C-alpha cells in the first residue's frame, strides 16, 4: 500500500533514513508537519497488514521524500528497508509520486552517487535518463542527475 506519510510514521521513517549516506532530517520533519511552510511531501510503502485497524495499512517499510519546483518534482530521498528490497516498492513509490505531481510538475528528477549502481539501475529501469554529472554535489563527492519526463 502506498499512502502519504503521517506524523505517527516519524520514528519508523527516521530509522529508515539512517540507511541513507546523506539524509535530510529537517526536510523529512517538515514533510511530516502539516503546519510547516514547505512543499515537501513524503509517501510511504507499507506492509499489507493493518495491525491496529486504523486504515493506514501496516508499518512503513519504504518512503520517498519529494519537493516540487520549476516544472519538476525532485526526489530528495528514496529508501527501502533492506529486508523489503526487490519487492517493487521503490518503483511503486516513484509511480505514485509521478501520479501525484500531475500536470504541475511533469518531470521527476533525482541525484545519485556515481558508484551507487543499484540506485542508478533502478532509475534507468523506471524510465529515467542521465542528464549530467554534478561535481561536488554531495559532501563526499559528485552526483549524477537523472530525469524522467
Short mmCIF file of N, CA and C in Angstrom, two decimals:
data_model
loop_
_atom_site.label_atom_id
_atom_site.label_comp_id
_atom_site.label_asym_id
_atom_site.label_seq_id
_atom_site.Cartn_x
_atom_site.Cartn_y
_atom_site.Cartn_z
N UNK A 1 0.84 -1.18 0.00
CA UNK A 1 0.00 0.00 0.00
C UNK A 1 0.89 1.24 0.00
N UNK A 2 0.57 2.19 -0.86
CA UNK A 2 1.26 3.49 -0.89
C UNK A 2 0.28 4.52 -0.35
N UNK A 3 0.76 5.35 0.56
CA UNK A 3 -0.07 6.41 1.12
C UNK A 3 0.83 7.57 1.55
N UNK A 4 0.24 8.75 1.78
CA UNK A 4 1.03 9.86 2.34
C UNK A 4 1.52 9.50 3.73
N UNK A 5 2.70 9.96 4.06
CA UNK A 5 3.23 9.75 5.41
C UNK A 5 2.42 10.59 6.40
N UNK A 6 2.33 10.08 7.62
CA UNK A 6 1.62 10.79 8.68
C UNK A 6 2.58 10.97 9.86
N UNK A 7 2.30 11.92 10.75
CA UNK A 7 3.21 12.14 11.88
C UNK A 7 3.51 10.87 12.69
N UNK A 8 2.56 9.95 12.79
CA UNK A 8 2.79 8.72 13.55
C UNK A 8 3.86 7.83 12.92
N UNK A 9 4.21 8.09 11.66
CA UNK A 9 5.25 7.32 10.97
C UNK A 9 6.67 7.80 11.31
N UNK A 10 6.79 8.92 11.98
CA UNK A 10 8.08 9.59 12.15
C UNK A 10 9.20 8.67 12.63
N UNK A 11 8.98 7.94 13.70
CA UNK A 11 10.06 7.10 14.25
C UNK A 11 10.52 6.05 13.24
N UNK A 12 9.60 5.45 12.54
CA UNK A 12 9.96 4.45 11.54
C UNK A 12 10.72 5.08 10.38
N UNK A 13 10.28 6.26 9.95
CA UNK A 13 10.95 6.93 8.83
C UNK A 13 12.35 7.40 9.22
N UNK A 14 12.51 7.85 10.44
CA UNK A 14 13.84 8.23 10.92
C UNK A 14 14.77 7.01 10.92
N UNK A 15 14.23 5.86 11.32
CA UNK A 15 15.03 4.63 11.28
C UNK A 15 15.42 4.29 9.83
N UNK A 16 14.47 4.38 8.92
CA UNK A 16 14.76 4.11 7.50
C UNK A 16 15.76 5.13 6.96
N UNK A 17 15.61 6.38 7.37
CA UNK A 17 16.50 7.43 6.89
C UNK A 17 17.95 7.16 7.28
N UNK A 18 18.15 6.42 8.35
CA UNK A 18 19.52 6.10 8.79
C UNK A 18 20.27 5.25 7.78
N UNK A 19 19.58 4.64 6.82
CA UNK A 19 20.24 3.86 5.78
C UNK A 19 20.84 4.74 4.69
N UNK A 20 20.50 6.01 4.67
CA UNK A 20 20.99 6.93 3.63
C UNK A 20 22.35 7.51 4.00
N UNK A 21 23.22 7.69 3.02
CA UNK A 21 24.54 8.27 3.32
C UNK A 21 24.47 9.76 3.67
N UNK A 22 23.52 10.50 3.09
CA UNK A 22 23.38 11.93 3.37
C UNK A 22 21.90 12.27 3.56
N UNK A 23 21.34 11.93 4.71
CA UNK A 23 19.92 12.20 4.94
C UNK A 23 19.63 13.68 5.15
N UNK A 24 18.37 14.03 4.99
CA UNK A 24 17.90 15.41 5.22
C UNK A 24 16.82 15.38 6.31
N UNK A 25 17.24 15.25 7.57
CA UNK A 25 16.25 15.13 8.64
C UNK A 25 15.30 16.31 8.74
N UNK A 26 15.77 17.51 8.50
CA UNK A 26 14.87 18.68 8.59
C UNK A 26 13.81 18.65 7.51
N UNK A 27 14.18 18.23 6.31
CA UNK A 27 13.21 18.13 5.23
C UNK A 27 12.15 17.08 5.55
N UNK A 28 12.57 15.96 6.10
CA UNK A 28 11.62 14.93 6.49
C UNK A 28 10.69 15.44 7.59
N UNK A 29 11.25 16.10 8.59
CA UNK A 29 10.42 16.66 9.67
C UNK A 29 9.37 17.63 9.11
N UNK A 30 9.80 18.48 8.17
CA UNK A 30 8.87 19.45 7.58
C UNK A 30 7.78 18.76 6.76
N UNK A 31 8.13 17.69 6.06
CA UNK A 31 7.13 16.96 5.27
C UNK A 31 6.07 16.32 6.16
N UNK A 32 6.46 15.98 7.38
CA UNK A 32 5.52 15.35 8.32
C UNK A 32 4.72 16.36 9.13
N UNK A 33 5.09 17.63 9.06
CA UNK A 33 4.46 18.69 9.85
C UNK A 33 3.49 19.47 8.97
N UNK A 34 2.20 19.25 9.18
CA UNK A 34 1.18 19.91 8.36
C UNK A 34 1.24 21.43 8.48
N UNK A 35 1.79 21.94 9.57
CA UNK A 35 1.85 23.39 9.77
C UNK A 35 3.10 24.01 9.14
N UNK A 36 4.05 23.18 8.69
CA UNK A 36 5.29 23.71 8.12
C UNK A 36 5.01 24.34 6.76
N UNK A 37 5.68 25.43 6.50
CA UNK A 37 5.53 26.11 5.22
C UNK A 37 6.56 25.54 4.24
N UNK A 38 6.28 24.34 3.78
CA UNK A 38 7.18 23.66 2.85
C UNK A 38 6.34 22.85 1.88
N UNK A 39 6.78 22.74 0.65
CA UNK A 39 6.04 21.90 -0.30
C UNK A 39 6.48 20.43 -0.26
N UNK A 40 7.40 20.09 0.63
CA UNK A 40 7.91 18.72 0.69
C UNK A 40 6.78 17.74 0.99
N UNK A 41 6.84 16.59 0.34
CA UNK A 41 5.84 15.54 0.51
C UNK A 41 6.56 14.23 0.77
N UNK A 42 6.04 13.45 1.68
CA UNK A 42 6.58 12.11 1.93
C UNK A 42 5.48 11.09 1.66
N UNK A 43 5.84 10.07 0.89
CA UNK A 43 4.96 8.94 0.63
C UNK A 43 5.60 7.71 1.24
N UNK A 44 4.78 6.79 1.72
CA UNK A 44 5.31 5.56 2.31
C UNK A 44 4.71 4.34 1.62
N UNK A 45 5.50 3.28 1.62
CA UNK A 45 5.04 1.96 1.22
C UNK A 45 4.95 1.15 2.49
N UNK A 46 3.78 0.57 2.75
CA UNK A 46 3.58 -0.16 3.99
C UNK A 46 3.43 -1.65 3.75
N UNK A 47 3.62 -2.41 4.81
CA UNK A 47 3.32 -3.83 4.74
C UNK A 47 1.81 -3.95 4.56
N UNK A 48 1.35 -5.08 4.14
CA UNK A 48 -0.08 -5.24 3.85
C UNK A 48 -0.94 -5.28 5.09
N UNK A 49 -0.41 -5.78 6.18
CA UNK A 49 -1.22 -5.96 7.39
C UNK A 49 -1.52 -4.63 8.06
N UNK A 50 -2.78 -4.41 8.39
CA UNK A 50 -3.21 -3.21 9.11
C UNK A 50 -3.46 -3.62 10.56
N UNK A 51 -2.36 -3.85 11.29
CA UNK A 51 -2.43 -4.45 12.62
C UNK A 51 -3.31 -3.68 13.60
N UNK A 52 -3.27 -2.34 13.55
CA UNK A 52 -4.04 -1.58 14.53
C UNK A 52 -5.42 -1.17 14.02
N UNK A 53 -5.76 -1.53 12.78
CA UNK A 53 -7.09 -1.27 12.26
C UNK A 53 -7.40 0.19 11.99
N UNK A 54 -6.38 1.04 11.84
CA UNK A 54 -6.63 2.46 11.62
C UNK A 54 -6.83 2.83 10.15
N UNK A 55 -6.73 1.84 9.25
CA UNK A 55 -6.92 2.09 7.83
C UNK A 55 -5.69 2.63 7.12
N UNK A 56 -4.57 2.75 7.83
CA UNK A 56 -3.34 3.28 7.24
C UNK A 56 -2.40 2.18 6.76
N UNK A 57 -2.88 0.95 6.70
CA UNK A 57 -2.01 -0.15 6.29
C UNK A 57 -1.10 -0.54 7.43
N UNK A 58 -0.11 -1.33 7.10
CA UNK A 58 0.83 -1.78 8.11
C UNK A 58 1.95 -0.77 8.32
N UNK A 59 3.03 -1.28 8.84
CA UNK A 59 4.22 -0.47 9.15
C UNK A 59 4.90 0.00 7.86
N UNK A 60 5.33 1.28 7.79
CA UNK A 60 6.10 1.71 6.63
C UNK A 60 7.42 0.94 6.53
N UNK A 61 7.73 0.48 5.33
CA UNK A 61 8.99 -0.22 5.09
C UNK A 61 9.80 0.46 3.99
N UNK A 62 9.27 1.56 3.47
CA UNK A 62 9.96 2.36 2.46
C UNK A 62 9.31 3.74 2.42
N UNK A 63 10.08 4.73 1.99
CA UNK A 63 9.49 6.04 1.80
C UNK A 63 10.21 6.81 0.71
N UNK A 64 9.49 7.78 0.17
CA UNK A 64 10.02 8.70 -0.83
C UNK A 64 9.72 10.11 -0.34
N UNK A 65 10.71 10.97 -0.39
CA UNK A 65 10.58 12.36 0.02
C UNK A 65 10.78 13.21 -1.23
N UNK A 66 9.78 14.00 -1.59
CA UNK A 66 9.81 14.76 -2.84
C UNK A 66 9.55 16.24 -2.60
N UNK A 67 10.16 17.07 -3.47
CA UNK A 67 9.99 18.51 -3.40
C UNK A 67 9.70 19.03 -4.81
N UNK A 68 8.51 19.64 -5.02
CA UNK A 68 8.20 20.18 -6.34
C UNK A 68 8.84 21.54 -6.56
N UNK A 69 9.07 21.86 -7.83
CA UNK A 69 9.58 23.19 -8.16
C UNK A 69 9.97 23.30 -9.62
N UNK A 70 9.69 24.43 -10.22
CA UNK A 70 10.10 24.75 -11.59
C UNK A 70 9.75 23.66 -12.60
N UNK A 71 8.54 23.15 -12.56
CA UNK A 71 8.10 22.17 -13.53
C UNK A 71 8.61 20.76 -13.32
N UNK A 72 9.30 20.54 -12.22
CA UNK A 72 9.79 19.19 -11.90
C UNK A 72 9.46 18.88 -10.45
N UNK A 73 9.53 17.61 -10.15
CA UNK A 73 9.48 17.18 -8.76
C UNK A 73 10.80 16.48 -8.48
N UNK A 74 11.54 16.98 -7.50
CA UNK A 74 12.84 16.43 -7.15
C UNK A 74 12.65 15.35 -6.08
N UNK A 75 13.13 14.16 -6.36
CA UNK A 75 13.09 13.08 -5.40
C UNK A 75 14.32 13.24 -4.51
N UNK A 76 14.10 13.79 -3.33
CA UNK A 76 15.21 14.09 -2.43
C UNK A 76 15.72 12.84 -1.71
N UNK A 77 14.80 11.94 -1.37
CA UNK A 77 15.18 10.70 -0.67
C UNK A 77 14.26 9.58 -1.11
N UNK A 78 14.83 8.41 -1.28
CA UNK A 78 14.08 7.19 -1.56
C UNK A 78 14.83 6.06 -0.89
N UNK A 79 14.18 5.41 0.06
CA UNK A 79 14.85 4.34 0.80
C UNK A 79 13.86 3.21 1.08
N UNK A 80 14.37 2.00 0.95
CA UNK A 80 13.59 0.80 1.23
C UNK A 80 14.34 0.00 2.28
N UNK A 81 13.63 -0.45 3.29
CA UNK A 81 14.24 -1.30 4.31
C UNK A 81 14.93 -2.48 3.62
N UNK A 82 16.17 -2.80 4.00
CA UNK A 82 16.88 -3.90 3.34
C UNK A 82 16.11 -5.21 3.31
N UNK A 83 15.28 -5.46 4.31
CA UNK A 83 14.50 -6.70 4.34
C UNK A 83 13.34 -6.70 3.35
N UNK A 84 13.06 -5.55 2.74
CA UNK A 84 11.93 -5.45 1.81
C UNK A 84 12.36 -4.97 0.42
N UNK A 85 13.63 -5.06 0.12
CA UNK A 85 14.11 -4.69 -1.21
C UNK A 85 13.76 -5.78 -2.21
N UNK A 86 13.72 -5.39 -3.46
CA UNK A 86 13.39 -6.30 -4.57
C UNK A 86 11.93 -6.76 -4.52
N UNK A 87 11.06 -5.93 -3.92
CA UNK A 87 9.64 -6.23 -3.87
C UNK A 87 8.83 -5.25 -4.72
N UNK A 88 9.52 -4.35 -5.44
CA UNK A 88 8.84 -3.36 -6.28
C UNK A 88 8.39 -2.12 -5.55
N UNK A 89 8.83 -1.95 -4.31
CA UNK A 89 8.37 -0.81 -3.51
C UNK A 89 8.91 0.52 -4.02
N UNK A 90 10.17 0.56 -4.42
CA UNK A 90 10.74 1.81 -4.92
C UNK A 90 10.04 2.22 -6.22
N UNK A 91 9.81 1.28 -7.10
CA UNK A 91 9.10 1.58 -8.35
C UNK A 91 7.69 2.07 -8.07
N UNK A 92 7.01 1.43 -7.13
CA UNK A 92 5.65 1.85 -6.78
C UNK A 92 5.63 3.26 -6.19
N UNK A 93 6.60 3.59 -5.36
CA UNK A 93 6.69 4.94 -4.80
C UNK A 93 6.96 5.97 -5.89
N UNK A 94 7.85 5.66 -6.82
CA UNK A 94 8.14 6.58 -7.92
C UNK A 94 6.89 6.80 -8.79
N UNK A 95 6.16 5.73 -9.06
CA UNK A 95 4.92 5.86 -9.85
C UNK A 95 3.89 6.71 -9.11
N UNK A 96 3.74 6.48 -7.82
CA UNK A 96 2.80 7.26 -7.03
C UNK A 96 3.20 8.73 -6.99
N UNK A 97 4.48 8.98 -6.87
CA UNK A 97 4.98 10.36 -6.85
C UNK A 97 4.67 11.05 -8.18
N UNK A 98 4.93 10.36 -9.27
CA UNK A 98 4.65 10.94 -10.59
C UNK A 98 3.15 11.21 -10.75
N UNK A 99 2.33 10.30 -10.26
CA UNK A 99 0.88 10.47 -10.34
C UNK A 99 0.38 11.65 -9.53
N UNK A 100 0.97 11.85 -8.37
CA UNK A 100 0.57 12.97 -7.50
C UNK A 100 1.05 14.30 -8.07
N UNK A 101 2.20 14.28 -8.76
CA UNK A 101 2.75 15.52 -9.31
C UNK A 101 1.84 16.07 -10.40
N UNK A 102 1.24 15.18 -11.18
CA UNK A 102 0.30 15.59 -12.21
C UNK A 102 0.89 16.56 -13.20
N UNK A 103 0.06 17.48 -13.68
CA UNK A 103 0.48 18.43 -14.71
C UNK A 103 1.38 19.53 -14.18
N UNK A 104 1.35 19.78 -12.87
CA UNK A 104 2.14 20.87 -12.30
C UNK A 104 3.64 20.61 -12.40
N UNK A 105 4.03 19.37 -12.29
CA UNK A 105 5.45 19.01 -12.34
C UNK A 105 5.57 17.78 -13.22
N UNK A 106 5.70 18.00 -14.49
CA UNK A 106 5.64 16.90 -15.44
C UNK A 106 6.86 15.98 -15.40
N UNK A 107 7.93 16.41 -14.82
CA UNK A 107 9.15 15.60 -14.80
C UNK A 107 9.56 15.28 -13.37
N UNK A 108 10.19 14.12 -13.20
CA UNK A 108 10.82 13.77 -11.93
C UNK A 108 12.32 13.84 -12.13
N UNK A 109 13.02 14.36 -11.12
CA UNK A 109 14.48 14.38 -11.16
C UNK A 109 15.00 13.77 -9.87
N UNK A 110 16.22 13.26 -9.95
CA UNK A 110 16.87 12.65 -8.80
C UNK A 110 18.38 12.73 -9.00
N UNK A 111 19.10 12.86 -7.91
CA UNK A 111 20.57 12.80 -7.96
C UNK A 111 21.03 11.55 -7.25
N UNK A 112 22.05 10.92 -7.83
CA UNK A 112 22.54 9.64 -7.34
C UNK A 112 24.07 9.68 -7.33
N UNK A 113 24.66 9.07 -6.32
CA UNK A 113 26.12 8.93 -6.30
C UNK A 113 26.54 8.06 -7.49
N UNK A 114 27.61 8.45 -8.18
CA UNK A 114 28.04 7.70 -9.37
C UNK A 114 28.33 6.23 -9.10
N UNK A 115 28.73 5.89 -7.88
CA UNK A 115 29.06 4.50 -7.57
C UNK A 115 27.89 3.70 -7.00
N UNK A 116 26.71 4.30 -6.93
CA UNK A 116 25.53 3.61 -6.42
C UNK A 116 24.81 2.93 -7.60
N UNK A 117 25.39 1.84 -8.04
CA UNK A 117 24.86 1.16 -9.22
C UNK A 117 23.46 0.62 -9.01
N UNK A 118 23.12 0.19 -7.81
CA UNK A 118 21.77 -0.32 -7.55
C UNK A 118 20.73 0.78 -7.80
N UNK A 119 20.97 1.96 -7.27
CA UNK A 119 20.04 3.07 -7.47
C UNK A 119 20.01 3.51 -8.93
N UNK A 120 21.15 3.61 -9.55
CA UNK A 120 21.21 4.01 -10.96
C UNK A 120 20.44 3.03 -11.84
N UNK A 121 20.58 1.75 -11.55
CA UNK A 121 19.87 0.72 -12.31
C UNK A 121 18.36 0.85 -12.10
N UNK A 122 17.94 1.10 -10.87
CA UNK A 122 16.52 1.30 -10.58
C UNK A 122 15.96 2.45 -11.40
N UNK A 123 16.63 3.59 -11.37
CA UNK A 123 16.11 4.77 -12.06
C UNK A 123 16.07 4.55 -13.57
N UNK A 124 17.08 3.91 -14.12
CA UNK A 124 17.05 3.60 -15.56
C UNK A 124 15.87 2.69 -15.88
N UNK A 125 15.64 1.68 -15.04
CA UNK A 125 14.52 0.75 -15.26
C UNK A 125 13.17 1.46 -15.15
N UNK A 126 13.13 2.57 -14.44
CA UNK A 126 11.89 3.34 -14.27
C UNK A 126 11.76 4.46 -15.30
N UNK A 127 12.61 4.45 -16.31
CA UNK A 127 12.49 5.43 -17.38
C UNK A 127 13.25 6.71 -17.21
N UNK A 128 14.10 6.81 -16.21
CA UNK A 128 14.93 8.00 -16.02
C UNK A 128 16.11 7.95 -16.98
N UNK A 129 16.52 9.10 -17.45
CA UNK A 129 17.69 9.21 -18.31
C UNK A 129 18.73 10.10 -17.64
N UNK A 130 19.97 9.74 -17.86
CA UNK A 130 21.09 10.52 -17.30
C UNK A 130 21.12 11.88 -17.98
N UNK A 131 21.22 12.94 -17.16
CA UNK A 131 21.28 14.30 -17.69
C UNK A 131 22.71 14.82 -17.66
N UNK A 132 23.32 14.78 -16.47
CA UNK A 132 24.67 15.30 -16.33
C UNK A 132 25.29 14.86 -15.01
N UNK A 133 26.59 15.00 -14.95
CA UNK A 133 27.33 14.77 -13.71
C UNK A 133 27.47 16.10 -13.01
N UNK A 134 27.22 16.12 -11.71
CA UNK A 134 27.28 17.35 -10.91
C UNK A 134 28.46 17.26 -9.95
N UNK A 135 29.55 17.97 -10.26
CA UNK A 135 30.73 17.90 -9.40
C UNK A 135 30.44 18.42 -7.98
N UNK A 136 30.96 17.70 -7.00
CA UNK A 136 30.89 18.10 -5.58
C UNK A 136 29.46 18.38 -5.10
N UNK A 137 28.49 17.67 -5.63
CA UNK A 137 27.10 17.86 -5.22
C UNK A 137 26.88 17.36 -3.81
N UNK A 138 27.43 16.19 -3.52
CA UNK A 138 27.31 15.61 -2.18
C UNK A 138 28.53 16.00 -1.35
N UNK A 139 28.40 15.90 -0.04
CA UNK A 139 29.52 16.19 0.85
C UNK A 139 30.74 15.35 0.50
N UNK A 140 30.50 14.11 0.05
CA UNK A 140 31.62 13.22 -0.23
C UNK A 140 31.90 13.06 -1.73
N UNK A 141 31.34 13.94 -2.57
CA UNK A 141 31.70 13.85 -3.99
C UNK A 141 30.59 14.21 -4.95
N UNK A 142 30.78 13.73 -6.18
CA UNK A 142 29.90 14.06 -7.29
C UNK A 142 28.57 13.33 -7.21
N UNK A 143 27.65 13.80 -8.05
CA UNK A 143 26.35 13.15 -8.23
C UNK A 143 26.06 13.05 -9.72
N UNK A 144 25.17 12.16 -10.06
CA UNK A 144 24.65 12.07 -11.42
C UNK A 144 23.18 12.45 -11.35
N UNK A 145 22.78 13.41 -12.20
CA UNK A 145 21.40 13.86 -12.26
C UNK A 145 20.65 13.02 -13.29
N UNK A 146 19.51 12.47 -12.86
CA UNK A 146 18.63 11.72 -13.75
C UNK A 146 17.29 12.44 -13.84
N UNK A 147 16.61 12.27 -14.98
CA UNK A 147 15.32 12.93 -15.20
C UNK A 147 14.40 11.98 -15.95
N UNK A 148 13.11 12.02 -15.57
CA UNK A 148 12.08 11.28 -16.29
C UNK A 148 10.96 12.24 -16.63
N UNK A 149 10.68 12.35 -17.91
CA UNK A 149 9.58 13.24 -18.36
C UNK A 149 8.28 12.47 -18.48
#
